[in-house]
Tab-separated table of C-alpha atoms and ligand atoms in Angstrom:
chain	number	residue	atom	x	y	z
A	17	MET	CA	67.859	15.381	111.765
A	18	PHE	CA	70.876	17.800	110.574
A	19	SER	CA	74.521	15.845	109.998
A	20	TYR	CA	77.146	16.928	107.724
A	21	ARG	CA	80.341	15.896	107.834
A	22	PRO	CA	82.762	17.547	105.034
A	23	PRO	CA	85.810	15.151	104.091
A	24	PRO	CA	88.935	14.669	106.742
A	25	VAL	CA	91.252	16.595	104.102
A	26	MET	CA	90.130	18.868	100.889
A	27	ARG	CA	92.765	18.159	98.057
A	28	ILE	CA	93.412	19.175	94.844
A	29	GLY	CA	96.363	17.724	93.781
A	30	SER	CA	98.655	17.917	97.019
A	31	ILE	CA	97.623	21.088	97.024
A	32	ASP	CA	95.098	21.825	100.938
A	33	LEU	CA	92.607	23.471	100.945
A	34	PRO	CA	91.339	25.564	104.276
A	35	ASN	CA	88.200	24.222	102.876
A	36	ASN	CA	85.571	22.885	100.241
A	37	LEU	CA	83.580	25.090	99.853
A	38	PHE	CA	85.124	26.552	96.162
A	39	ALA	CA	83.886	30.268	94.404
A	40	ALA	CA	83.159	29.697	90.638
A	41	PRO	CA	84.777	31.819	87.843
A	42	MET	CA	82.819	33.891	86.063
A	43	ALA	CA	84.338	36.071	83.879
A	44	GLY	CA	84.089	39.257	83.937
A	45	VAL	CA	83.205	39.109	87.543
A	46	THR	CA	85.498	37.303	89.084
A	47	ASP	CA	88.911	38.686	88.930
A	48	ARG	CA	91.462	39.140	91.178
A	49	PRO	CA	89.717	41.413	93.924
A	50	PHE	CA	86.577	39.443	93.742
A	51	ARG	CA	88.075	36.156	94.188
A	52	GLN	CA	90.589	37.637	97.533
A	53	LEU	CA	87.113	38.851	98.886
A	54	CYS	CA	85.355	35.308	98.186
A	55	LYS	CA	88.222	33.568	100.399
A	56	ARG	CA	88.405	36.929	102.878
A	57	LEU	CA	84.676	35.616	102.833
A	58	GLY	CA	85.095	32.237	103.768
A	59	ALA	CA	85.994	30.523	100.388
A	60	GLY	CA	88.756	28.136	100.135
A	61	TYR	CA	89.432	27.713	96.892
A	62	ALA	CA	88.691	30.340	94.308
A	63	VAL	CA	88.964	30.090	90.097
A	64	SER	CA	89.773	32.650	87.633
A	65	GLU	CA	88.196	34.177	85.046
A	66	MET	CA	89.100	32.507	81.627
A	67	VAL	CA	92.308	33.158	80.351
A	68	THR	CA	91.864	32.050	76.690
A	69	SER	CA	94.844	29.920	74.710
A	70	ARG	CA	95.255	32.552	71.938
A	71	ARG	CA	98.869	34.116	72.165
A	72	GLU	CA	98.043	36.681	70.400
A	73	LEU	CA	95.937	38.038	72.532
A	74	TRP	CA	97.869	37.469	75.675
A	75	ALA	CA	99.666	41.282	76.000
A	76	SER	CA	96.320	42.255	76.077
A	77	LEU	CA	94.878	44.220	78.649
A	78	LYS	CA	91.685	41.729	79.616
A	79	THR	CA	94.236	38.835	79.359
A	80	SER	CA	96.816	40.427	81.293
A	81	ARG	CA	95.105	41.955	83.663
A	82	ARG	CA	93.228	37.909	83.581
A	83	ALA	CA	97.176	37.083	84.137
A	84	ASN	CA	97.966	39.179	86.886
A	85	HIS	CA	98.355	37.065	90.605
A	86	ASP	CA	100.575	39.982	92.104
A	87	GLY	CA	99.580	39.373	96.589
A	88	GLU	CA	96.534	36.833	95.809
A	89	VAL	CA	96.364	34.128	98.740
A	90	ALA	CA	96.852	30.418	97.223
A	91	PRO	CA	96.508	28.783	95.853
A	92	ILE	CA	96.680	30.636	92.889
A	93	ALA	CA	94.283	28.415	89.758
A	94	VAL	CA	93.524	29.274	86.666
A	95	GLN	CA	91.413	28.663	83.968
A	96	ILE	CA	91.993	28.286	80.342
A	97	ALA	CA	90.441	28.074	77.169
A	98	GLY	CA	90.918	27.045	73.584
A	99	THR	CA	90.278	24.094	70.998
A	100	ASP	CA	93.412	23.193	69.922
A	101	ALA	CA	96.008	20.978	72.327
A	102	ALA	CA	99.370	22.497	71.756
A	103	MET	CA	98.117	25.829	72.358
A	104	MET	CA	96.088	25.006	75.605
A	105	ALA	CA	99.996	23.073	76.494
A	106	GLU	CA	101.793	26.327	75.743
A	107	ALA	CA	98.196	28.368	77.400
A	108	ALA	CA	99.653	26.523	80.598
A	109	ALA	CA	102.702	26.914	80.755
A	110	TYR	CA	101.971	30.574	80.078
A	111	ASN	CA	100.098	30.710	83.009
A	112	ILE	CA	102.786	28.754	85.111
A	113	ASP	CA	105.311	31.475	84.405
A	114	ARG	CA	103.112	33.993	85.567
A	115	GLY	CA	102.418	31.906	89.062
A	116	ALA	CA	99.575	29.701	88.500
A	117	GLN	CA	99.633	26.985	91.268
A	118	ILE	CA	96.751	24.702	89.581
A	119	ILE	CA	95.367	25.098	85.803
A	120	ASP	CA	91.218	24.561	85.061
A	121	ILE	CA	90.516	23.751	81.710
A	122	ASN	CA	87.463	24.681	80.975
A	123	MET	CA	84.222	22.764	78.761
A	124	GLY	CA	81.512	24.675	80.860
A	125	CYS	CA	81.224	27.883	79.460
A	126	PRO	CA	78.667	27.985	77.238
A	127	ALA	CA	79.412	31.557	76.162
A	128	LYS	CA	78.975	32.275	72.017
A	129	LYS	CA	82.260	33.815	71.896
A	130	VAL	CA	84.178	30.393	73.464
A	131	CYS	CA	82.075	27.876	71.796
A	132	SER	CA	81.699	29.618	68.352
A	133	LYS	CA	85.402	28.588	68.300
A	134	TRP	CA	84.770	24.843	69.633
A	135	ALA	CA	85.502	25.586	73.082
A	136	GLY	CA	84.053	25.948	76.542
A	137	SER	CA	81.376	23.805	76.830
A	138	ALA	CA	81.566	23.188	72.607
A	139	LEU	CA	84.290	20.067	73.343
A	140	MET	CA	81.684	18.252	75.520
A	141	GLN	CA	80.381	17.155	71.870
A	142	ASP	CA	84.182	16.235	70.546
A	143	GLU	CA	85.206	13.849	72.765
A	144	PRO	CA	88.647	12.923	71.113
A	145	LEU	CA	89.434	16.592	71.091
A	146	ALA	CA	88.226	17.182	74.658
A	147	LEU	CA	90.495	14.175	75.568
A	148	ALA	CA	93.843	15.488	73.410
A	149	ILE	CA	93.158	18.861	75.281
A	150	VAL	CA	93.273	17.058	78.550
A	151	ASP	CA	96.092	15.047	77.882
A	152	ALA	CA	98.142	17.812	76.578
A	153	VAL	CA	98.101	19.801	79.048
A	154	VAL	CA	98.548	17.532	82.359
A	155	ALA	CA	101.701	16.833	80.059
A	156	ALA	CA	102.285	20.407	80.006
A	157	CYS	CA	101.238	20.706	83.928
A	158	ALA	CA	103.210	17.691	85.614
A	159	PRO	CA	106.832	18.484	85.253
A	160	HIS	CA	105.997	21.751	87.651
A	161	GLY	CA	103.708	19.794	89.382
A	162	VAL	CA	101.095	21.329	88.579
A	163	PRO	CA	97.677	19.163	88.983
A	164	VAL	CA	94.933	20.039	86.259
A	165	THR	CA	91.483	19.688	87.199
A	166	LEU	CA	88.429	20.288	84.888
A	167	LYS	CA	85.193	21.702	84.525
A	168	MET	CA	82.689	20.819	82.503
A	169	ARG	CA	79.073	20.779	82.099
A	170	THR	CA	76.210	17.434	82.576
A	171	GLY	CA	76.562	17.234	78.460
A	172	TRP	CA	76.413	18.091	75.459
A	173	CYS	CA	72.154	18.121	75.030
A	174	ARG	CA	69.152	16.309	77.638
A	175	GLU	CA	70.035	13.554	74.963
A	176	GLU	CA	73.261	12.990	75.120
A	177	ARG	CA	75.037	13.734	79.153
A	178	ASN	CA	77.973	12.047	78.658
A	179	ALA	CA	79.745	13.863	81.899
A	180	VAL	CA	80.118	10.000	83.116
A	181	ARG	CA	82.680	9.704	80.663
A	182	ILE	CA	84.750	12.380	79.714
A	183	ALA	CA	85.325	12.120	83.629
A	184	ARG	CA	86.789	8.902	83.399
A	185	ALA	CA	88.521	9.315	81.314
A	186	ALA	CA	89.693	12.443	82.372
A	187	GLU	CA	90.697	10.889	85.676
A	188	SER	CA	92.235	8.261	83.777
A	189	ALA	CA	94.863	11.112	81.700
A	190	GLY	CA	96.003	12.377	85.234
A	191	VAL	CA	93.437	15.372	86.221
A	192	ALA	CA	93.381	16.090	89.588
A	193	MET	CA	89.002	17.035	90.403
A	194	VAL	CA	86.654	17.532	88.488
A	195	THR	CA	83.499	20.286	88.807
A	196	VAL	CA	79.926	19.317	87.398
A	197	HIS	CA	77.619	22.529	87.189
A	198	GLY	CA	73.962	20.046	86.656
A	199	ARG	CA	72.667	21.303	82.943
A	200	THR	CA	73.767	20.615	79.981
A	201	ARG	CA	75.578	23.086	77.186
A	202	GLU	CA	72.150	22.987	75.074
A	203	GLN	CA	69.867	24.697	78.126
A	204	GLY	CA	72.894	27.510	79.025
A	205	TYR	CA	71.591	29.406	82.470
A	206	GLY	CA	67.730	28.070	82.011
A	207	GLY	CA	66.137	25.555	83.909
A	208	ASP	CA	67.074	23.881	86.691
A	209	ALA	CA	70.663	22.219	87.650
A	210	GLU	CA	69.830	18.848	87.867
A	211	TYR	CA	72.294	16.912	90.231
A	212	GLU	CA	71.843	13.190	89.708
A	213	THR	CA	74.688	13.192	86.645
A	214	ILE	CA	77.073	15.188	89.286
A	215	ALA	CA	76.165	11.710	91.535
A	216	ALA	CA	77.069	9.475	88.700
A	217	VAL	CA	79.905	11.659	87.740
A	218	LYS	CA	81.013	11.138	91.749
A	219	ALA	CA	80.188	7.519	92.398
A	220	ALA	CA	82.356	6.625	88.736
A	221	LEU	CA	85.296	8.777	89.863
A	222	THR	CA	88.075	8.622	92.888
A	223	ILE	CA	88.741	11.763	92.694
A	224	PRO	CA	87.564	15.058	94.608
A	225	VAL	CA	83.709	15.727	92.690
A	226	VAL	CA	82.630	19.082	92.653
A	227	ALA	CA	78.881	20.311	91.860
A	228	ASN	CA	78.064	23.098	90.604
A	229	GLY	CA	74.875	24.939	89.605
A	230	ASP	CA	71.574	27.301	91.396
A	231	ILE	CA	73.711	26.737	95.093
A	232	ASP	CA	72.109	30.241	96.504
A	233	THR	CA	71.699	29.323	99.944
A	234	PRO	CA	72.736	27.305	102.775
A	235	HIS	CA	70.303	25.194	102.886
A	236	LYS	CA	70.527	24.363	98.922
A	237	ALA	CA	74.503	23.691	100.107
A	238	LEU	CA	73.497	21.395	102.281
A	239	GLU	CA	70.547	19.342	99.507
A	240	VAL	CA	72.421	19.184	96.875
A	241	LEU	CA	75.977	17.675	99.391
A	242	ARG	CA	73.319	14.876	100.568
A	243	ALA	CA	71.684	14.561	96.485
A	244	THR	CA	75.098	14.013	94.871
A	245	GLY	CA	77.753	13.291	97.576
A	246	ALA	CA	80.015	15.483	96.314
A	247	ASP	CA	83.269	16.127	97.707
A	248	ALA	CA	82.553	20.191	97.427
A	249	LEU	CA	80.491	22.622	95.958
A	250	MET	CA	80.484	24.912	93.554
A	251	ILE	CA	79.191	28.375	94.184
A	252	GLY	CA	79.124	31.071	91.169
A	253	ARG	CA	76.382	33.943	91.244
A	254	ALA	CA	74.182	33.147	94.749
A	255	ALA	CA	78.231	34.893	95.694
A	256	GLN	CA	78.197	38.231	93.343
A	257	GLY	CA	76.679	41.123	95.919
A	258	ARG	CA	77.282	38.393	98.989
A	259	PRO	CA	80.504	36.785	98.527
A	260	TRP	CA	79.624	36.158	102.312
A	261	ILE	CA	77.572	33.483	101.574
A	262	PHE	CA	80.933	31.303	102.068
A	263	ARG	CA	80.795	31.777	105.726
A	264	GLU	CA	76.825	31.399	106.079
A	265	ILE	CA	77.680	28.157	104.304
A	266	ALA	CA	79.928	26.728	106.027
A	267	HIS	CA	78.893	28.066	109.416
A	268	PHE	CA	75.058	26.179	108.727
A	269	LEU	CA	77.189	23.321	108.002
A	270	ALA	CA	78.949	23.716	110.994
A	271	SER	CA	76.198	23.782	112.952
A	272	GLY	CA	72.992	23.373	111.685
A	273	THR	CA	72.498	27.138	112.565
A	274	PRO	CA	71.902	29.848	110.266
A	275	LEU	CA	74.540	33.133	110.618
A	276	ALA	CA	73.233	36.415	111.444
A	277	PRO	CA	73.215	38.534	108.184
A	278	PRO	CA	76.547	41.079	108.446
A	279	SER	CA	76.076	44.182	109.974
A	280	VAL	CA	75.526	47.143	107.784
A	281	LEU	CA	79.162	48.967	108.944
A	282	GLN	CA	80.865	45.421	108.469
A	283	ALA	CA	79.424	45.570	105.213
A	284	ARG	CA	80.239	48.464	104.009
A	285	GLN	CA	83.865	47.962	105.496
A	286	TRP	CA	84.420	45.357	102.870
A	287	MET	CA	82.876	47.030	99.753
A	288	LEU	CA	85.323	49.874	100.311
A	289	GLU	CA	87.745	47.547	100.450
A	290	HIS	CA	86.896	45.256	97.657
A	291	LEU	CA	86.833	48.731	95.687
A	292	GLY	CA	89.951	50.166	96.729
A	293	ASP	CA	91.594	46.440	95.300
A	294	HIS	CA	89.023	46.842	92.389
A	295	TYR	CA	90.485	49.702	91.627
A	296	SER	CA	94.354	49.797	92.379
A	297	LEU	CA	93.973	46.897	89.088
A	298	TYR	CA	91.868	48.620	86.251
A	299	GLY	CA	92.613	52.130	87.430
A	300	GLU	CA	90.694	55.332	87.490
A	301	GLN	CA	88.233	55.099	84.279
A	302	ALA	CA	87.884	51.791	83.579
A	303	GLY	CA	87.486	50.919	87.631
A	304	VAL	CA	84.851	53.099	88.188
A	305	ARG	CA	82.432	51.454	84.683
A	306	THR	CA	83.811	48.287	86.513
A	307	ALA	CA	83.032	48.784	90.251
A	308	ARG	CA	78.995	49.379	89.849
A	309	LYS	CA	77.818	46.119	88.598
A	310	HIS	CA	79.593	44.993	92.077
A	311	ILE	CA	77.487	47.568	93.635
A	312	GLY	CA	74.817	46.823	92.383
A	313	TRP	CA	74.691	43.542	93.236
A	314	ALA	CA	75.537	44.511	96.773
A	315	VAL	CA	72.807	46.622	96.866
A	316	ARG	CA	69.756	45.439	94.682
A	317	SER	CA	68.064	43.485	96.752
A	318	LEU	CA	68.539	46.141	100.384
A	319	PRO	CA	65.816	48.686	100.759
A	320	GLY	CA	66.398	51.886	98.305
A	321	GLY	CA	68.919	49.446	96.330
A	322	GLU	CA	67.803	50.407	93.261
A	323	ALA	CA	67.680	53.686	93.259
A	324	PHE	CA	71.445	53.794	95.028
A	325	ARG	CA	72.036	51.311	91.722
A	326	ALA	CA	70.889	54.191	89.075
A	327	HIS	CA	72.031	56.471	90.894
A	328	MET	CA	75.588	55.004	90.453
A	329	ASN	CA	75.576	55.290	86.486
A	330	THR	CA	75.904	58.595	86.715
A	331	LEU	CA	79.335	58.644	89.081
A	332	GLU	CA	82.562	58.741	86.708
A	333	SER	CA	85.408	59.071	89.567
A	334	CYS	CA	86.357	56.701	92.121
A	335	ALA	CA	86.612	58.966	94.755
A	336	SER	CA	82.461	60.212	93.822
A	337	GLN	CA	81.740	56.223	93.697
A	338	LEU	CA	83.417	55.189	97.499
A	339	SER	CA	81.570	58.876	98.523
A	340	ALA	CA	78.823	57.615	97.456
A	341	VAL	CA	78.756	54.123	99.111
A	342	SER	CA	80.028	55.285	102.176
A	343	LEU	CA	77.014	57.492	102.601
A	344	TRP	CA	74.181	55.164	101.651
A	345	PHE	CA	75.833	52.703	103.858
A	346	ASP	CA	75.715	54.914	107.135
A	347	ALA	CA	72.489	55.774	105.947
A	348	LEU	CA	70.691	52.733	105.605
A	349	ALA	CA	72.896	52.016	109.570
A	350	ASP	CA	71.278	54.785	111.139
A	351	ARG	CA	68.034	51.978	110.443
A	352	TYR	CA	69.017	48.751	110.365
A	353	GLU	CA	72.187	46.954	112.224
A	354	ARG	CA	72.506	44.508	110.415
A	355	LEU	CA	71.422	43.898	106.045
A	356	PRO	CA	68.591	44.056	105.892
A	357	LEU	CA	68.831	41.210	103.322
A	358	CYS	CA	66.033	40.156	100.964
A	359	GLU	CA	67.401	36.640	99.407
A	360	VAL	CA	67.828	36.312	96.304
A	361	ALA	CA	67.318	33.742	93.944
A	362	ALA	CA	70.514	32.396	90.800
A	363	ASN	CA	67.932	33.838	88.686
A	364	ASP	CA	68.056	37.042	90.221
A	365	ASP	CA	64.073	36.471	91.657
A	366	LEU	CA	63.291	37.971	94.748
A	367	VAL	CA	61.819	35.651	97.126
A	368	SER	CA	61.572	36.414	100.391
A	369	LEU	CA	62.473	39.176	102.717
A	370	ARG	CA	64.411	38.441	105.814
A	371	ALA	CA	64.151	41.605	107.829
B	428	FMN	C1	78.920	35.873	84.574
B	428	FMN	C2	79.059	34.227	84.464
B	428	FMN	C3	80.198	34.820	83.011
B	428	FMN	C4	80.901	32.968	84.011
B	428	FMN	N1	82.338	32.587	83.287
B	428	FMN	C5	82.095	31.247	83.159
B	428	FMN	C6	83.654	31.211	83.468
B	428	FMN	O1	84.736	31.505	82.119
B	428	FMN	N2	84.194	29.991	83.171
B	428	FMN	C7	83.463	28.910	83.167
B	428	FMN	O2	83.869	27.760	83.412
B	428	FMN	N3	82.214	28.777	83.427
B	428	FMN	C8	81.789	30.276	83.740
B	428	FMN	N4	80.997	30.576	84.501
B	428	FMN	C9	80.072	29.765	84.377
B	428	FMN	C10	79.841	29.544	86.502
B	428	FMN	O3	81.157	29.068	86.816
B	428	FMN	C11	78.737	28.234	87.033
B	428	FMN	O4	79.065	27.360	86.890
B	428	FMN	C12	77.569	28.636	86.875
B	428	FMN	O5	77.157	29.629	86.902
B	428	FMN	C13	76.656	27.985	87.618
B	428	FMN	O6	76.604	28.293	89.147
B	428	FMN	P1	75.816	29.010	89.387
B	428	FMN	O7	74.572	28.582	89.676
B	428	FMN	O8	75.787	28.992	91.274
B	428	FMN	O9	76.125	30.367	88.987
B	428	FMN	C14	79.671	31.788	83.828
B	428	FMN	C15	79.060	32.421	84.677
B	428	FMN	C16	78.139	33.348	84.581
B	428	FMN	C17	77.350	33.858	85.708
């Protein structure tokens, strides 16, 4: 029988959240416009792309865009990445000055650029360093009343799943919430996420624990909540091009019934508003280029989407991109009232058509 009771209040430190469905930090994806869209479409919380702790890069266009929170719906959560405790403490203070209300430490990212500098999930291999970073960041945030959260994997490799040990120590050090992606560093994004280690972390802590990894449908969301006992879920890749997944999951968890896909005209409106917001952050040239991936994700599972995606790469101005998107969705609306979506699994495979 269907049953799910959400936690009465979802809270990070003293900050209340509207629900327990979170958008995962994804570098190059969860910029401010995308986070806003996710929050609008049902995410109770969204974390920024990681911001480096290397001070010399803070003035770069890339980092200053990541640290720009103009008009962002609270709470503003910024993820920081680095390898040196003092620099991470400084990065926390820098982002608090720019509006961060929650600081998240990246101990989950397997990207080479991060790991070769001994940051991200590589930190899980050096527990003393990981905990020195946690201590330093907590100490920097405490005077501002800013909670610190930690995002990690299950461990470094299969034989070294030390998530429970690190999570316990982080809780003792004052961390307010832990998110666990159910893969080891060694796995990258391969194989399937496992949820036993997340369940073990949840059982070991009193602070909220967030389950992450391969949650791509409302049914899977319920399954992961049941398997882990987690307080919240974090969704990454499945929200790319489908940011309304948060409200689909919320609806399903509340009622046990699926939510109808959005109407084509509604999806068109969301896409156009997202593009407008996107261009205003990135400007014309970078905006058009970086919007292509969002448009591609939005149309990839729709009839004719692949051809349209290829056409997008030939357009070079905001006006032509907006107009093409608008006309494409209008034509789709002539054929369908609601999005004739294929379910897109986390690995991008099309698994079933639910026209
Ligand atoms: C393109 C991309 C960028 C990512 N960037 C970050 C990041 O900056 N920080 C981080 O902690 N995790 C990052 N991740 C990992 C996600 O937050 C998440 O843990 C992972 O994708 C598993 O969740 P999912 O199966 O719901 O996608 C990234 C993932 C992707 C696909």
